[in-house]
CSV table of C-alpha atoms in Angstrom, one decimal:
chain,number,residue,atom,x,y,z
A,1,UNK,CA,-5.2,-2.4,-13.2
A,2,UNK,CA,-2.5,-5.0,-13.5
A,3,UNK,CA,-2.5,-6.1,-9.8
A,4,UNK,CA,-5.4,-6.9,-7.5
A,5,UNK,CA,-5.3,-8.1,-3.9
A,6,UNK,CA,-8.3,-10.2,-2.8
A,7,UNK,CA,-9.2,-10.9,0.9
A,8,UNK,CA,-9.9,-9.1,4.1
A,9,UNK,CA,-9.3,-5.8,5.8
A,10,UNK,CA,-9.9,-5.4,9.5
A,11,UNK,CA,-8.9,-3.3,12.4
A,12,UNK,CA,-5.8,-4.3,14.3
A,13,UNK,CA,-5.4,-3.5,17.9
A,14,UNK,CA,-1.7,-3.5,18.9
A,15,UNK,CA,-0.8,-3.9,22.5
A,16,UNK,CA,1.8,-1.2,23.6
A,17,UNK,CA,4.4,-1.4,26.3
A,18,UNK,CA,2.3,0.8,28.6
A,19,UNK,CA,-0.7,-1.6,28.1
A,20,UNK,CA,-2.6,0.8,25.9
A,21,UNK,CA,-3.8,-0.1,22.4
A,22,UNK,CA,-2.7,1.3,19.1
A,23,UNK,CA,-5.3,0.8,16.3
A,24,UNK,CA,-4.2,0.3,12.7
A,25,UNK,CA,-5.8,-1.0,9.5
A,26,UNK,CA,-4.8,-4.6,8.9
A,27,UNK,CA,-5.5,-7.8,7.0
A,28,UNK,CA,-3.0,-9.6,4.7
A,29,UNK,CA,-4.6,-8.7,1.4
A,30,UNK,CA,-5.1,-5.0,2.4
A,31,UNK,CA,-1.5,-4.8,3.7
A,32,UNK,CA,-0.1,-6.2,0.5
A,33,UNK,CA,-2.2,-3.7,-1.6
A,34,UNK,CA,-1.0,-0.8,0.6
A,35,UNK,CA,2.7,-1.7,0.2
A,36,UNK,CA,2.2,-2.2,-3.6
A,37,UNK,CA,0.8,1.3,-3.8
A,38,UNK,CA,3.6,2.8,-1.7
A,39,UNK,CA,6.2,1.1,-4.0
A,40,UNK,CA,4.5,2.6,-7.1
A,41,UNK,CA,2.0,0.2,-8.5
A,42,UNK,CA,-1.6,1.3,-8.2
A,43,UNK,CA,-3.5,-1.8,-6.9
A,44,UNK,CA,-7.1,-2.8,-6.8
A,45,UNK,CA,-8.5,-4.2,-3.6
A,46,UNK,CA,-11.4,-6.7,-3.7
A,47,UNK,CA,-12.7,-6.9,-0.2
A,48,UNK,CA,-15.8,-6.1,1.9
A,49,UNK,CA,-15.8,-3.2,4.3
A,50,UNK,CA,-18.4,-2.5,6.9
A,51,UNK,CA,-20.6,0.6,7.0
A,52,UNK,CA,-19.9,0.9,10.7
A,53,UNK,CA,-17.5,3.6,12.1
A,54,UNK,CA,-14.5,1.2,11.9
A,55,UNK,CA,-15.4,0.6,8.3
A,56,UNK,CA,-15.5,4.2,7.5
A,57,UNK,CA,-12.0,4.6,9.0
A,58,UNK,CA,-10.8,1.6,6.9
A,59,UNK,CA,-12.3,3.1,3.7
A,60,UNK,CA,-10.7,6.4,4.4
A,61,UNK,CA,-7.3,4.7,4.9
A,62,UNK,CA,-7.7,2.8,1.7
A,63,UNK,CA,-8.2,6.0,-0.3
A,64,UNK,CA,-5.3,7.7,1.5
A,65,UNK,CA,-3.1,4.7,0.7
A,66,UNK,CA,-3.7,5.1,-3.0
A,67,UNK,CA,-5.6,1.8,-3.4
A,68,UNK,CA,-8.4,1.7,-5.9
A,69,UNK,CA,-11.8,1.3,-4.3
A,70,UNK,CA,-14.0,0.3,-7.3
A,71,UNK,CA,-13.8,-3.4,-6.3
A,72,UNK,CA,-14.8,-2.8,-2.6
A,73,UNK,CA,-18.1,-4.1,-1.4
A,74,UNK,CA,-19.9,-2.4,1.5
A,75,UNK,CA,-21.8,-4.4,4.1
A,76,UNK,CA,-23.7,-3.6,7.3
A,77,UNK,CA,-21.8,-6.5,9.0
A,78,UNK,CA,-19.5,-5.4,11.8
A,79,UNK,CA,-15.9,-4.8,11.2
A,80,UNK,CA,-13.7,-7.8,12.1
A,81,UNK,CA,-11.2,-7.0,14.9
A,82,UNK,CA,-7.7,-8.5,15.4
A,83,UNK,CA,-5.8,-8.1,18.7
A,84,UNK,CA,-2.1,-8.4,18.6
A,85,UNK,CA,-0.9,-9.0,22.2
A,86,UNK,CA,2.8,-9.4,21.3
A,87,UNK,CA,4.8,-9.9,18.2
A,88,UNK,CA,7.7,-12.0,19.5
A,89,UNK,CA,6.3,-14.6,19.2
A,90,UNK,CA,3.2,-13.4,17.5
A,91,UNK,CA,0.1,-13.8,19.8
A,92,UNK,CA,-3.2,-13.0,18.3
A,93,UNK,CA,-6.9,-13.0,19.2
A,94,UNK,CA,-9.8,-12.3,16.8
A,95,UNK,CA,-13.3,-11.0,17.2
A,96,UNK,CA,-14.7,-11.8,13.7
A,97,UNK,CA,-17.9,-13.9,14.0
A,98,UNK,CA,-20.1,-12.7,11.2
A,99,UNK,CA,-17.6,-10.0,10.5
A,100,UNK,CA,-17.4,-7.8,7.4
A,101,UNK,CA,-14.3,-9.4,6.0
A,102,UNK,CA,-16.0,-12.7,5.2
A,103,UNK,CA,-19.0,-11.1,3.5
A,104,UNK,CA,-17.0,-10.6,0.2
A,105,UNK,CA,-18.4,-12.2,-2.9
A,106,UNK,CA,-15.3,-12.6,-5.2
A,107,UNK,CA,-15.7,-12.2,-8.9
A,108,UNK,CA,-13.1,-13.3,-11.4
A,109,UNK,CA,-14.8,-11.3,-14.2
A,110,UNK,CA,-14.0,-8.1,-12.4
A,111,UNK,CA,-10.3,-9.1,-12.4
A,112,UNK,CA,-10.0,-9.6,-16.2
A,113,UNK,CA,-7.5,-6.7,-16.7
A,114,UNK,CA,-5.1,-8.0,-14.0
A,115,UNK,CA,-1.9,-9.7,-14.7
A,116,UNK,CA,-1.5,-10.9,-11.2
A,117,UNK,CA,-4.0,-11.5,-8.4
A,118,UNK,CA,-2.9,-12.0,-4.8
A,119,UNK,CA,-5.0,-13.6,-2.0
A,120,UNK,CA,-4.2,-14.5,1.5
A,121,UNK,CA,-4.8,-14.2,5.2
A,122,UNK,CA,-7.4,-15.5,7.6
A,123,UNK,CA,-10.5,-13.9,5.9
A,124,UNK,CA,-10.4,-16.4,3.0
A,125,UNK,CA,-10.5,-19.5,5.2
A,126,UNK,CA,-13.7,-18.5,7.0
A,127,UNK,CA,-17.1,-19.5,5.8
A,128,UNK,CA,-18.8,-18.6,3.5
A,129,UNK,CA,-15.8,-17.1,1.7
A,130,UNK,CA,-13.8,-20.3,2.2
A,131,UNK,CA,-16.0,-22.2,-0.2
A,132,UNK,CA,-15.8,-19.5,-2.9
A,133,UNK,CA,-12.0,-19.3,-3.2
A,134,UNK,CA,-11.3,-22.4,-5.2
A,135,UNK,CA,-13.8,-21.8,-8.0
A,136,UNK,CA,-12.7,-18.1,-8.0
A,137,UNK,CA,-9.1,-19.0,-8.5
A,138,UNK,CA,-9.9,-21.6,-11.1
A,139,UNK,CA,-11.8,-18.9,-13.1
A,140,UNK,CA,-8.8,-16.5,-12.8
A,141,UNK,CA,-6.4,-19.2,-14.1
A,142,UNK,CA,-8.8,-19.9,-17.1
A,143,UNK,CA,-8.6,-16.2,-17.9
A,144,UNK,CA,-4.8,-16.4,-18.0
A,145,UNK,CA,-4.2,-14.5,-14.8
A,146,UNK,CA,-1.4,-15.6,-12.5
A,147,UNK,CA,-2.3,-16.2,-8.8
A,148,UNK,CA,-0.1,-15.6,-5.8
A,149,UNK,CA,-1.0,-16.9,-2.3
A,150,UNK,CA,0.2,-16.4,1.3
A,151,UNK,CA,-1.7,-18.5,3.8
A,152,UNK,CA,-0.5,-16.5,6.9
A,153,UNK,CA,-1.5,-19.6,9.0
A,154,UNK,CA,-3.3,-18.9,12.3
A,155,UNK,CA,-4.0,-21.7,14.7
A,156,UNK,CA,-7.6,-20.4,15.3
A,157,UNK,CA,-8.7,-21.5,11.8
A,158,UNK,CA,-6.2,-24.4,11.4
A,159,UNK,CA,-8.4,-26.8,9.5
A,160,UNK,CA,-9.6,-24.1,7.2
A,161,UNK,CA,-6.1,-23.1,6.4
A,162,UNK,CA,-5.0,-26.7,5.7
A,163,UNK,CA,-8.0,-27.5,3.6
A,164,UNK,CA,-7.8,-24.4,1.4
A,165,UNK,CA,-4.0,-24.6,1.0
A,166,UNK,CA,-4.0,-28.0,-0.7
A,167,UNK,CA,-7.1,-27.2,-2.8
A,168,UNK,CA,-5.5,-24.0,-4.2
A,169,UNK,CA,-2.0,-25.3,-4.6
A,170,UNK,CA,-2.4,-26.8,-8.1
A,171,UNK,CA,-3.5,-23.4,-9.5
A,172,UNK,CA,-0.9,-21.2,-8.0
A,173,UNK,CA,2.0,-19.5,-9.8
A,174,UNK,CA,3.6,-17.9,-6.7
A,175,UNK,CA,3.5,-18.9,-3.0
A,176,UNK,CA,4.9,-17.3,0.1
A,177,UNK,CA,5.2,-19.3,3.3
A,178,UNK,CA,7.1,-18.8,6.5
A,179,UNK,CA,8.7,-21.6,8.5
A,180,UNK,CA,5.9,-21.1,11.0
A,181,UNK,CA,3.3,-21.5,8.2
A,182,UNK,CA,4.9,-24.8,7.3
A,183,UNK,CA,4.6,-26.1,10.8
A,184,UNK,CA,1.0,-25.2,11.0
A,185,UNK,CA,0.2,-26.6,7.6
A,186,UNK,CA,2.1,-29.8,8.5
A,187,UNK,CA,4.2,-29.8,5.3
A,188,UNK,CA,7.5,-28.7,3.8
A,189,UNK,CA,8.7,-27.1,0.6
A,190,UNK,CA,9.8,-30.3,-1.0
A,191,UNK,CA,6.3,-31.8,-0.7
A,192,UNK,CA,4.7,-28.6,-1.9
A,193,UNK,CA,6.9,-28.6,-5.1
A,194,UNK,CA,6.1,-32.3,-5.7
A,195,UNK,CA,2.5,-31.3,-5.7
A,196,UNK,CA,3.1,-28.3,-8.1
A,197,UNK,CA,6.5,-28.5,-9.7
A,198,UNK,CA,6.0,-25.2,-11.6
A,199,UNK,CA,5.5,-23.1,-8.4
A,200,UNK,CA,7.8,-20.3,-7.3
A,201,UNK,CA,8.1,-20.4,-3.5
A,202,UNK,CA,9.4,-17.7,-1.2
A,203,UNK,CA,10.2,-19.3,2.2
A,204,UNK,CA,10.8,-16.7,4.9
A,205,UNK,CA,12.8,-17.9,8.0
A,206,UNK,CA,12.7,-14.9,10.3
A,207,UNK,CA,16.2,-13.9,11.5
A,208,UNK,CA,17.7,-16.7,9.3
A,209,UNK,CA,16.7,-14.9,6.1
A,210,UNK,CA,14.8,-16.5,3.3
A,211,UNK,CA,14.9,-18.9,0.3
A,212,UNK,CA,13.4,-18.6,-3.1
A,213,UNK,CA,12.7,-21.9,-4.7
A,214,UNK,CA,12.3,-21.7,-8.5
A,215,UNK,CA,12.0,-24.4,-11.2
A,216,UNK,CA,15.8,-24.0,-11.8
A,217,UNK,CA,17.4,-23.6,-8.5
A,218,UNK,CA,17.2,-22.5,-4.8
A,219,UNK,CA,18.4,-19.0,-4.0
A,220,UNK,CA,19.2,-17.9,-0.4
A,221,UNK,CA,19.7,-14.6,1.3
A,222,UNK,CA,20.8,-14.0,4.9
A,223,UNK,CA,18.5,-11.0,5.4
A,224,UNK,CA,19.2,-7.5,6.6
A,225,UNK,CA,20.3,-6.0,9.9
A,226,UNK,CA,17.7,-3.4,11.1
A,227,UNK,CA,16.4,-1.9,14.4
A,228,UNK,CA,13.2,-4.0,14.8
A,229,UNK,CA,10.2,-2.1,16.2
A,230,UNK,CA,7.9,-5.0,15.6
A,231,UNK,CA,7.3,-7.7,12.9
A,232,UNK,CA,3.6,-7.1,12.3
A,233,UNK,CA,3.1,-7.0,8.5
A,234,UNK,CA,6.6,-7.8,7.6
A,235,UNK,CA,5.6,-11.0,5.8
A,236,UNK,CA,3.0,-9.0,3.8
A,237,UNK,CA,5.6,-6.4,2.9
A,238,UNK,CA,8.0,-9.2,1.7
A,239,UNK,CA,5.2,-10.6,-0.4
A,240,UNK,CA,4.4,-7.2,-1.9
A,241,UNK,CA,8.1,-6.7,-2.7
A,242,UNK,CA,8.2,-10.0,-4.5
A,243,UNK,CA,5.1,-9.2,-6.6
A,244,UNK,CA,6.2,-5.6,-7.3
A,245,UNK,CA,9.5,-6.8,-8.5
A,246,UNK,CA,8.0,-9.5,-10.7
A,247,UNK,CA,5.6,-7.0,-12.4
A,248,UNK,CA,8.2,-4.3,-12.8
A,249,UNK,CA,11.3,-6.3,-13.7
A,250,UNK,CA,10.1,-9.6,-15.1
A,251,UNK,CA,13.5,-10.5,-16.6
A,252,UNK,CA,15.5,-9.8,-13.4
A,253,UNK,CA,17.4,-12.7,-11.9
A,254,UNK,CA,15.9,-14.5,-9.0
A,255,UNK,CA,18.6,-13.4,-6.6
A,256,UNK,CA,17.6,-9.7,-7.2
A,257,UNK,CA,14.0,-10.6,-6.7
A,258,UNK,CA,14.8,-12.3,-3.3
A,259,UNK,CA,16.9,-9.5,-2.1
A,260,UNK,CA,14.3,-6.8,-2.9
A,261,UNK,CA,11.5,-8.9,-1.2
A,262,UNK,CA,13.6,-9.2,2.0
A,263,UNK,CA,14.5,-5.5,1.8
A,264,UNK,CA,10.7,-4.7,1.9
A,265,UNK,CA,10.1,-7.0,4.8
A,266,UNK,CA,13.0,-5.6,6.8
A,267,UNK,CA,12.0,-2.0,6.1
A,268,UNK,CA,8.5,-2.8,7.4
A,269,UNK,CA,10.0,-3.9,10.7
A,270,UNK,CA,11.5,-0.5,11.4
A,271,UNK,CA,8.1,1.1,12.3
A,272,UNK,CA,5.3,-0.1,14.6
A,273,UNK,CA,2.3,-1.8,13.1
A,274,UNK,CA,2.0,-3.0,9.5
A,275,UNK,CA,4.3,-0.3,8.0
A,276,UNK,CA,4.3,0.2,4.2
A,277,UNK,CA,7.9,1.1,3.2
A,278,UNK,CA,8.5,3.4,0.2
A,279,UNK,CA,10.8,2.5,-2.7
A,280,UNK,CA,13.4,4.9,-1.4
A,281,UNK,CA,13.3,3.3,2.1
A,282,UNK,CA,13.9,-0.1,0.7
A,283,UNK,CA,16.7,1.0,-1.6
A,284,UNK,CA,18.4,2.9,1.3
A,285,UNK,CA,18.2,-0.1,3.6
A,286,UNK,CA,19.6,-2.4,0.9
A,287,UNK,CA,22.5,0.0,0.2
A,288,UNK,CA,23.3,0.3,3.9
A,289,UNK,CA,23.5,-3.5,4.2
A,290,UNK,CA,25.4,-3.9,0.9
A,291,UNK,CA,28.4,-5.3,2.7
A,292,UNK,CA,26.3,-8.4,3.8
A,293,UNK,CA,26.8,-11.5,1.8
A,294,UNK,CA,23.5,-13.1,0.6
């Protein structure tokens, strides 16, 4: 497999307008893997899934999504739960002490066939997984594997996010951050690129579109106009779109890469929960918005 997502999968509880809860599989790494599968690249997922009833549901969803399961580790630890009270602005709560997502033991040797490995989300900044990430990434880079990272900053684990971010930064090839991530990490793109000048950075700015910072130039796109159901998983979809395009069209201009990544993120916003858009959905959305000037 040429792409592997590493990190957590958990159960999202999404608060509805009638005060009921909608449950959906979630977690940044799992979301990215699912979108990659929907776009047409069969991904591997390296994560830990509980043997409890929630875990069985997550495993079933993984198979249904077309994600390879041979890198999944099973654990009796309870499934971690995420509660999304609102998405504008995003308000989260987690029930994850001793949860299944942090029981993963990452192995770079199992990733040796990959061209690109993604990691991100809250799971990788929680102990004991937090302390395994840097040597894991170093081993990947030594094998010639490119690494992409999206911190998905959450204030509940602020120090873990900040610590891991700067430790990982020298080894990364691709980085996605939102303007909210930068506030939480207390940094900016300019300082990030001073630390790693060879890094490609996708900066998403909500309704203001996004920027793609490369070694040659900065590319900007205003985004797409869609009927937003919610924004849960939109960042993960944008990241998956970026990585899909990199793997499928390695010689494409950065402006095309940015446009497709934003198309994936926008398409994800049209359905509730962490929606995984298909290739046809993304292309249709981009064609309908073709009159917009990036």
